Coordinates of C-alpha atoms in Angstrom, one line a residue:
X1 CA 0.0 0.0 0.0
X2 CA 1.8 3.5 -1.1
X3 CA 0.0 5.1 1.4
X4 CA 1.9 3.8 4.5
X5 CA 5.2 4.7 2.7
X6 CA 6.8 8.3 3.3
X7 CA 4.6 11.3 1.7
X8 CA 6.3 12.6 -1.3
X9 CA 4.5 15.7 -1.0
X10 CA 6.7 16.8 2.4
X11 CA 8.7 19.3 0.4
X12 CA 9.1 22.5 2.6
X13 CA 10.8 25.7 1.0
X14 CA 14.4 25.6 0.2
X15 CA 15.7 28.7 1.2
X16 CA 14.1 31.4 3.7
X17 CA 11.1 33.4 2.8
X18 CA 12.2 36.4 1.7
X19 CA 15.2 35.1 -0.5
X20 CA 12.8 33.1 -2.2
X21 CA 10.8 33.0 -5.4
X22 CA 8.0 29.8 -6.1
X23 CA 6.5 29.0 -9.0
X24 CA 4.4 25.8 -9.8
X25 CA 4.2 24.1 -13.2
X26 CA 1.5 22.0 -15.0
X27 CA 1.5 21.9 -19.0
X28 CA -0.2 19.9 -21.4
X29 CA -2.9 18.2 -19.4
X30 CA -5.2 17.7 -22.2
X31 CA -8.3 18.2 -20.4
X32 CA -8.0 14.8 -18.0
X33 CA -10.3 15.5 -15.7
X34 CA -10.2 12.0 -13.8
X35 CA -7.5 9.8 -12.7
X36 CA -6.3 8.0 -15.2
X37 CA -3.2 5.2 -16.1
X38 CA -0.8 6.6 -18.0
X39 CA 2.7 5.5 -19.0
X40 CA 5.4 6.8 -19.9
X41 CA 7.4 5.8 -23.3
X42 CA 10.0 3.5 -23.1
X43 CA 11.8 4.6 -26.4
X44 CA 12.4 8.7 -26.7
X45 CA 15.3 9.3 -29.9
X46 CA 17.3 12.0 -29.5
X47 CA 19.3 12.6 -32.6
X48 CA 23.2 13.7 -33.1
X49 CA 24.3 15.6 -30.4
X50 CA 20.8 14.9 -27.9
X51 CA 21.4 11.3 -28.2
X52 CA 21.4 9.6 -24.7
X53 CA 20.5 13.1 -23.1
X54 CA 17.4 14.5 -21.3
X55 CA 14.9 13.9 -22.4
X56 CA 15.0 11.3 -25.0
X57 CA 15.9 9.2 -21.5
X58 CA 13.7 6.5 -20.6
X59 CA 14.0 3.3 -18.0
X60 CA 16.8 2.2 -16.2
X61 CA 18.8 4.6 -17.8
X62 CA 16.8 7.3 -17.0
X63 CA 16.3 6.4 -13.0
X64 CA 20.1 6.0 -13.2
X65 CA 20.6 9.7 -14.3
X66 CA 17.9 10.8 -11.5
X67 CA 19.5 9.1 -8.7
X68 CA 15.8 6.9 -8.5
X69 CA 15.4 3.1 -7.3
X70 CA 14.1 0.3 -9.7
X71 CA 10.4 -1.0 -8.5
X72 CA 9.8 2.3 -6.3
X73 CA 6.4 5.0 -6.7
X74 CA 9.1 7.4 -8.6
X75 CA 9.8 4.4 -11.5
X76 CA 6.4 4.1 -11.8
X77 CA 6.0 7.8 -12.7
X78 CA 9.1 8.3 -15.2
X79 CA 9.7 4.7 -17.1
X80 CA 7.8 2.2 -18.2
X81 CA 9.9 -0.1 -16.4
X82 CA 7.3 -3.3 -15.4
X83 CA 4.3 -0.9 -15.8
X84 CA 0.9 -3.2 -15.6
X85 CA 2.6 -5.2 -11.9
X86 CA 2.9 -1.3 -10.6
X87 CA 0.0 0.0 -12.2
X88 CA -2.0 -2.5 -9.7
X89 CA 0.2 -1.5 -6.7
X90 CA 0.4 2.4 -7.1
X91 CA -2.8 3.0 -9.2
X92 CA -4.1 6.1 -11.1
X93 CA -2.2 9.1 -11.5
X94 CA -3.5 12.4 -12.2
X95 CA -7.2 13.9 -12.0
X96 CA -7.4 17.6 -11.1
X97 CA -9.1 17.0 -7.3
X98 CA -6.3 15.2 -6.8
X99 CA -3.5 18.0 -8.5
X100 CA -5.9 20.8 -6.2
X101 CA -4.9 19.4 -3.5
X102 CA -1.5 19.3 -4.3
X103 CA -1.0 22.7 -5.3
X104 CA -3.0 24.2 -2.4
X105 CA -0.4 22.5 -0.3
X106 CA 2.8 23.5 -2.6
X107 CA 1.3 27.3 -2.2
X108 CA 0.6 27.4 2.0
X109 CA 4.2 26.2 2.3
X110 CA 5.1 28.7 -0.7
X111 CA 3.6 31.9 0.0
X112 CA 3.2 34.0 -3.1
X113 CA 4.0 31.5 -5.0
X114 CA 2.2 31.4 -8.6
X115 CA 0.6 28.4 -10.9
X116 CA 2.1 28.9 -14.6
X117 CA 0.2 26.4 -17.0
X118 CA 2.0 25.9 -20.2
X119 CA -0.9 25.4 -22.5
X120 CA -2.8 22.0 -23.8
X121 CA -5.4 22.8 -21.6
X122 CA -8.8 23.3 -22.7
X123 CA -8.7 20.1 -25.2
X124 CA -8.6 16.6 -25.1
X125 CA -11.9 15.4 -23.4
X126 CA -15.6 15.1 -24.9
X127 CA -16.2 17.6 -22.1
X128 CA -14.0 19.9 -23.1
X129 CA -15.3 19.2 -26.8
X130 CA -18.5 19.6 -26.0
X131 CA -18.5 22.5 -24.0
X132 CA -15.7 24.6 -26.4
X133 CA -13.8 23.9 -23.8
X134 CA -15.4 25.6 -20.6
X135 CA -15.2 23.0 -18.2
X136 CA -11.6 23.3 -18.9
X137 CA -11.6 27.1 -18.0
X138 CA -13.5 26.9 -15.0
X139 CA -11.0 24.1 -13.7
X140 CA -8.2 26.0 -13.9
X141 CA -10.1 29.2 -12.5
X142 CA -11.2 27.3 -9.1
X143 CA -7.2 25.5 -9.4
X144 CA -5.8 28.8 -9.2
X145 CA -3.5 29.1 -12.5
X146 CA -2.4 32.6 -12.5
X147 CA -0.8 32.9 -15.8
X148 CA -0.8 30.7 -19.3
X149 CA 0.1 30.0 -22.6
X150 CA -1.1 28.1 -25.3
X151 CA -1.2 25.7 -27.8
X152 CA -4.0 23.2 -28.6
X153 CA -6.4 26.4 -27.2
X154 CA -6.1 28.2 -30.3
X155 CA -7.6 25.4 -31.9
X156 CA -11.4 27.0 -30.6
X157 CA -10.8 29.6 -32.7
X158 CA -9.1 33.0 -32.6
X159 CA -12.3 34.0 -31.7
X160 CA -13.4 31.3 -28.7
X161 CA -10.0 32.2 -27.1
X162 CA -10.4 35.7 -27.2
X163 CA -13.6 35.6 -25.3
X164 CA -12.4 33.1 -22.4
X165 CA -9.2 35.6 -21.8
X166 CA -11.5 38.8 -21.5
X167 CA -14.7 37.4 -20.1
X168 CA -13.3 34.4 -18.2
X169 CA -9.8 35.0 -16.9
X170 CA -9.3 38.8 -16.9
X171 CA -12.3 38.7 -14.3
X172 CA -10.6 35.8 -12.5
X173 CA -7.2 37.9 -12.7
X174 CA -5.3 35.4 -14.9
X175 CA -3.3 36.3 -17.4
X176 CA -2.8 34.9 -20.8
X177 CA 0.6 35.5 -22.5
X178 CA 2.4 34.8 -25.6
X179 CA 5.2 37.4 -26.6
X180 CA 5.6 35.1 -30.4
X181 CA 1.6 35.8 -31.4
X182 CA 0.9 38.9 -33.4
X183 CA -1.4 40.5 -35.9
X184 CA -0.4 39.5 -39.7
X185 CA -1.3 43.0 -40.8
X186 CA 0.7 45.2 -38.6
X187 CA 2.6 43.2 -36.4
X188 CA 0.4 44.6 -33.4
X189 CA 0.6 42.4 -30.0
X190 CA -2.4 39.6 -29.7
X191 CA -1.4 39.0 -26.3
X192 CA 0.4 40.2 -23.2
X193 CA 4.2 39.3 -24.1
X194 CA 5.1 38.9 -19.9
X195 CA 3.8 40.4 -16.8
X196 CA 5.8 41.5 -14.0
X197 CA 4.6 39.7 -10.5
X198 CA 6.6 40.4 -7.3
X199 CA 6.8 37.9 -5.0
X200 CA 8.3 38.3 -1.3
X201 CA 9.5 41.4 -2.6
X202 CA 11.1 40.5 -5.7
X203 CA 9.6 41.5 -9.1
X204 CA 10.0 38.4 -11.5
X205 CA 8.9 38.7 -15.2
X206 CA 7.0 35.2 -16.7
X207 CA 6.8 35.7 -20.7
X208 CA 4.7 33.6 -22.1
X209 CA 6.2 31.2 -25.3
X210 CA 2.9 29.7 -27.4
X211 CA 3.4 27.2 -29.8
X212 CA 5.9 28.4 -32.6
X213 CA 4.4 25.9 -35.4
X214 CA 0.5 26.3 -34.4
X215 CA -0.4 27.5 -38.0
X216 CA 1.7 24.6 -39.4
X217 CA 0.4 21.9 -37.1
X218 CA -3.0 22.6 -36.9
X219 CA -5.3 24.2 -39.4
X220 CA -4.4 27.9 -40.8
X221 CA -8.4 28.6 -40.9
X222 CA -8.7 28.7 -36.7
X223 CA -6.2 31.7 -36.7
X224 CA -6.2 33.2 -40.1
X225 CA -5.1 36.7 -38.6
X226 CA -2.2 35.5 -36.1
X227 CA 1.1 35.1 -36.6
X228 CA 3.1 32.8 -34.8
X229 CA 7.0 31.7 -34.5
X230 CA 9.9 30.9 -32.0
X231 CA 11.5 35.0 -32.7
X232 CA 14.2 34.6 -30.8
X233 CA 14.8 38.8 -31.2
X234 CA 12.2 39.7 -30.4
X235 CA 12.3 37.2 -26.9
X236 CA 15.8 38.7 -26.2
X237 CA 14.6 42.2 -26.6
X238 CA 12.0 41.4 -24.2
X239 CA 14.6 39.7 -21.5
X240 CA 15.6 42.7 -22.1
X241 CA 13.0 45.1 -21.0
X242 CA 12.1 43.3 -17.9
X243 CA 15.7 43.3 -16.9
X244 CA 15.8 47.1 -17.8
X245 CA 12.2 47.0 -15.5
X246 CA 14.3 45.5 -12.7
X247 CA 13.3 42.1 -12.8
X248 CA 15.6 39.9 -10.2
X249 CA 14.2 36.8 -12.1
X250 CA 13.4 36.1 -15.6
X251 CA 11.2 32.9 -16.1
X252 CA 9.8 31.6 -19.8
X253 CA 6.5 30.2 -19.9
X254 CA 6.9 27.6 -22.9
X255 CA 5.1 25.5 -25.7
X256 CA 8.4 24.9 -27.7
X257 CA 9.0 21.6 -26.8
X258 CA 11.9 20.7 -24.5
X259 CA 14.3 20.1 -27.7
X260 CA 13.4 23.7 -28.7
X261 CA 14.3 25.1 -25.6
X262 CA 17.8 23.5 -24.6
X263 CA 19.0 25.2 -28.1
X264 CA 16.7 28.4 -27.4
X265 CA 19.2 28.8 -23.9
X266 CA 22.5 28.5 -25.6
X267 CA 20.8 32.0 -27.9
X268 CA 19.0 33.8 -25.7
X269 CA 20.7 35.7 -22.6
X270 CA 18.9 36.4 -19.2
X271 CA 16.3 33.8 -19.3
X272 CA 16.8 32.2 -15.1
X273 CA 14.5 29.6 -16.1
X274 CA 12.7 28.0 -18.7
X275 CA 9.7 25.9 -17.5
X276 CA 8.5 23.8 -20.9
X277 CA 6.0 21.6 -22.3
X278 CA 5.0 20.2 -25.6
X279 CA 6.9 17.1 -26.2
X280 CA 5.1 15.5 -22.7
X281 CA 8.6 15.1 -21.6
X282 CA 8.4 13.8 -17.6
X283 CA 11.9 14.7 -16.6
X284 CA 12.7 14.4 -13.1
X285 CA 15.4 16.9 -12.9
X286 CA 16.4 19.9 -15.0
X287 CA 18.6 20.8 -17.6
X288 CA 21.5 23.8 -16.9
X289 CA 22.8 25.7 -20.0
X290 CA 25.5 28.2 -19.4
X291 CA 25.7 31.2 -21.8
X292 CA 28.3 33.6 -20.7
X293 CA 27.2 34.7 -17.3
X294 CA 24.5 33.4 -17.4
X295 CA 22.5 30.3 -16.1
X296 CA 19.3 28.5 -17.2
X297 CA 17.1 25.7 -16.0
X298 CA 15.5 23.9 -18.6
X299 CA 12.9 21.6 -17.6
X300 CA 9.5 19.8 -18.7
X301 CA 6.3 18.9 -16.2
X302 CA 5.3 15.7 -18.5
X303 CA 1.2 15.6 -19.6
X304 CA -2.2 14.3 -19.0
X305 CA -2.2 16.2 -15.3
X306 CA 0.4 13.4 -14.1
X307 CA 2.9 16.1 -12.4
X308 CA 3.6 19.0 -10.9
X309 CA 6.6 21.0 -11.3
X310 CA 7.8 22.8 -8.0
X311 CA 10.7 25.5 -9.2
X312 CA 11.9 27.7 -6.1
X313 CA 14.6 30.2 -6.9
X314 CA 16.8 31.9 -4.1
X315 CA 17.2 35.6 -5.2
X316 CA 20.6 37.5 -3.8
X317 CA 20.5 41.3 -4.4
X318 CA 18.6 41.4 -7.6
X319 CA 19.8 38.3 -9.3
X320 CA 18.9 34.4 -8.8
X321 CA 22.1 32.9 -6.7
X322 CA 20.5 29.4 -6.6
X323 CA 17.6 26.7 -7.1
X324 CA 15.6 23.7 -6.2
X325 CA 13.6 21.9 -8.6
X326 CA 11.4 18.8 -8.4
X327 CA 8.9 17.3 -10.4
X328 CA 6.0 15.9 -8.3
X329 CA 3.7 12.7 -9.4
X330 CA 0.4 12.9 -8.6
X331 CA -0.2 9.6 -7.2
X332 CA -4.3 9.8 -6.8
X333 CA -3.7 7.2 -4.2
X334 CA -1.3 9.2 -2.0
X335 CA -3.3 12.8 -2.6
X336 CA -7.1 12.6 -1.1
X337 CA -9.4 14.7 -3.5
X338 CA -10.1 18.4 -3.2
X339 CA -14.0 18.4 -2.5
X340 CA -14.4 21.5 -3.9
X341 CA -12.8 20.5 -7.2
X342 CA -14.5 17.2 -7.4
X343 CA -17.6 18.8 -7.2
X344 CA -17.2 21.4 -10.3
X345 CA -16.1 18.0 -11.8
X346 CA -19.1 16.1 -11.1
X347 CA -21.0 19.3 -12.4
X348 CA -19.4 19.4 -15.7
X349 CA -19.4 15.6 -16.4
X350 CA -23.5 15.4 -15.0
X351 CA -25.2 16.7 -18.2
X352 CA -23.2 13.6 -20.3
X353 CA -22.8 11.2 -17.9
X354 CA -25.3 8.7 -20.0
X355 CA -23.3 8.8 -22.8
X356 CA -20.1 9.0 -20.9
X357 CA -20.8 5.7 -19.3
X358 CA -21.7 4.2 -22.2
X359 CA -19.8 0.4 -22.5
X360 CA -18.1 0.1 -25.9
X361 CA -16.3 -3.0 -25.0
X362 CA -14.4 -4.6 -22.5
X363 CA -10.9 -6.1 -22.0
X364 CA -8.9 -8.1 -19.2
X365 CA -6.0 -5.7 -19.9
X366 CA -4.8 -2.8 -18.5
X367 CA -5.3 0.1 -20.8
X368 CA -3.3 3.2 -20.3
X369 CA -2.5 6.4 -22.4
X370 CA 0.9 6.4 -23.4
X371 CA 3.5 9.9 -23.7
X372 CA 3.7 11.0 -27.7
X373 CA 2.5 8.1 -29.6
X374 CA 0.3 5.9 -28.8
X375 CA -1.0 3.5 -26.2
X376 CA -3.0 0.1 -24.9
X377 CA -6.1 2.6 -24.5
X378 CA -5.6 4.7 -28.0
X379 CA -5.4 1.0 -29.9

């Protein structure tokens, strides 16, 4: 029973209060709701130079690089290693009562300490398909996500996610942000490229990174207006400007893909940390890229609402002298359920439970979604 073993959720804050800057990361959840099984993939190529590298790191060899034991809760959440035996012992991960509980506890032993979601949000479900993805919004409105960017969002329609940033989340005081999205006329600012949060007395800029590739990997028609790209300039000159601002730390909210952002680091000066998704990468401990005198923590908080990335930065004068990162599972076993999040859930699912309960077929197998391909359940 995991339950009886240590909590891995006793994770008080690294350094003392007021040297310290918190920030909590969940990306690409795809609208998973519930618990579910997921694994992760057991082959990740990395090609050339990224071969046997985070994050194209997967079983033993990737618990070897993380310092984790073979047949414990933590090779259950990264590998694939013997999946369906601990499957049965550790159960679902996931479910956002579950993740609620987690980050309320993350954020009373982190005060001021924001929720960044990376994007991949508001699709993925037939809730969210069949509500244009307002039980979604509401979700991450009662979680608490204070700022976002996106990806699979802009697949609503320019228009649908235009109208759940001004009527939905500026009301609910999140931002949206995305300094790479602009107007294909005149270049004009769709969204907020970074806000400027201060947190135990230190401002710290979050810019927001959307997809680079949306209009190439999704249809052109959803966005005709928007352009989109990775504009490395124009990131740098915005580094820039919250440096100028007096930012002591400079954080990028990203949809690049972790790939992306390991080269993006070795270009781009000032960034402190780069908290990514995309690729569904579950990597249990960053990446550091040097670039002159400069430092920056690449990492990835995995998919499906399976983890939670917990990032606390000690600030010296006005510059980030050190850091702490770890990558929390959300064992739905080990976390109880928030009551008031399982209740929005319940109220979203109640209109469609007949046909969400509806029995296709059975198996005696375990079925389980699977990182960037494809899985037992998706066959």
């Amino acid at each position: 029973n995991p339950a009886r073993a240590a909590s891995p959720y006793d994770r008080p804050l690294a350094f003392s209060r007021s040297d310290s800057v918190s920030l909590l990361h969940m990306t690409d959840c795809h609208a998973q709701l519930l618990p579910i099984y997921f694994r992760e993939p057991s082959v990740n190529l990395g090609i050339a130079g990224q071969r046997g590298k985070l994050p194209h790191l997967t079983g033993m060899a990737l618990l070897k690089d993380a310092r984790l034991y073979a047949n414990s809760p933590e090779a259950y959440a990264f590998t694939s290693l013997d999946f369906e035996r601990a499957a049965k012992r550790y159960g679902k991960v996931g479910g956002f009562a579950h993740l609620a509980t987690l980050v309320k506890r993350m954020k009373a032993s982190r005060p001021g300490a924001l929720l960044l979601d990376g994007g991949d949000t508001w699709q993925g479900s037939a809730t969210a398909l069949w509500t244009r993805g307002q039980d979604m919004v509401d979700a991450a409105k009662l979680l608490g996500v204070d700022l976002m960017t996106g990806h699979w969002e802009f697949t609503l329609g320019a228009e649908r996610v235009q109208e759940v940033v001004e009527k939905d989340f500026k009301p609910a005081g999140i931002e949206f942000i995305a300094q790479n999205v602009s107007s294909t006329d005149f270049n004009d600012e769709v969204f907020k490229p970074y806000v400027m949060r201060t947190i135990n007395g230190h401002p710290v800029a979050v810019i927001g990174q959307a997809f680079p590739y949306t209009p190439i990997a999704n249809p052109r028609y959803f966005t005709p207006a928007w352009s989109f790209g990775i504009r490395e300039e124009e990131l740098q000159k915005t580094v820039d400007d919250a440096r100028a601002k007096g930012a002591h730390a400079v954080v990028l909210l990203s949809h690049n893909g972790m790939d992306v952002d390991l080269k993006l680091a070795t270009r781009v000066s000032g960034i402190d940390a780069i908290l990514g998704g995309h690729t569904h990468d579950g990597v249990p401990r960053p990446v550091v890229v040097r670039k002159g005198p400069w430092q920056t923590i690449v990492s990835n908080a995995g998919s499906n609402g399976k983890f939670l990335g917990v990032l606390d930065l000690q600030i010296k004068g006005t510059r980030v002298a050190d850091f702490r990162y770890t990558l929390l599972p959300v064992f739905s076993q080990l976390l109880p359920a928030d009551r008031e999040m399982s209740a929005l859930i319940a109220k979203v699912r109640a209109p469609h439970e007949a046909q969400l309960k509806e029995v296709l077929a059975t198996t005696d197998g375990t079925l389980y979604r699977r990182g960037n391909f494809n899985g037992s359940w998706d066959q």
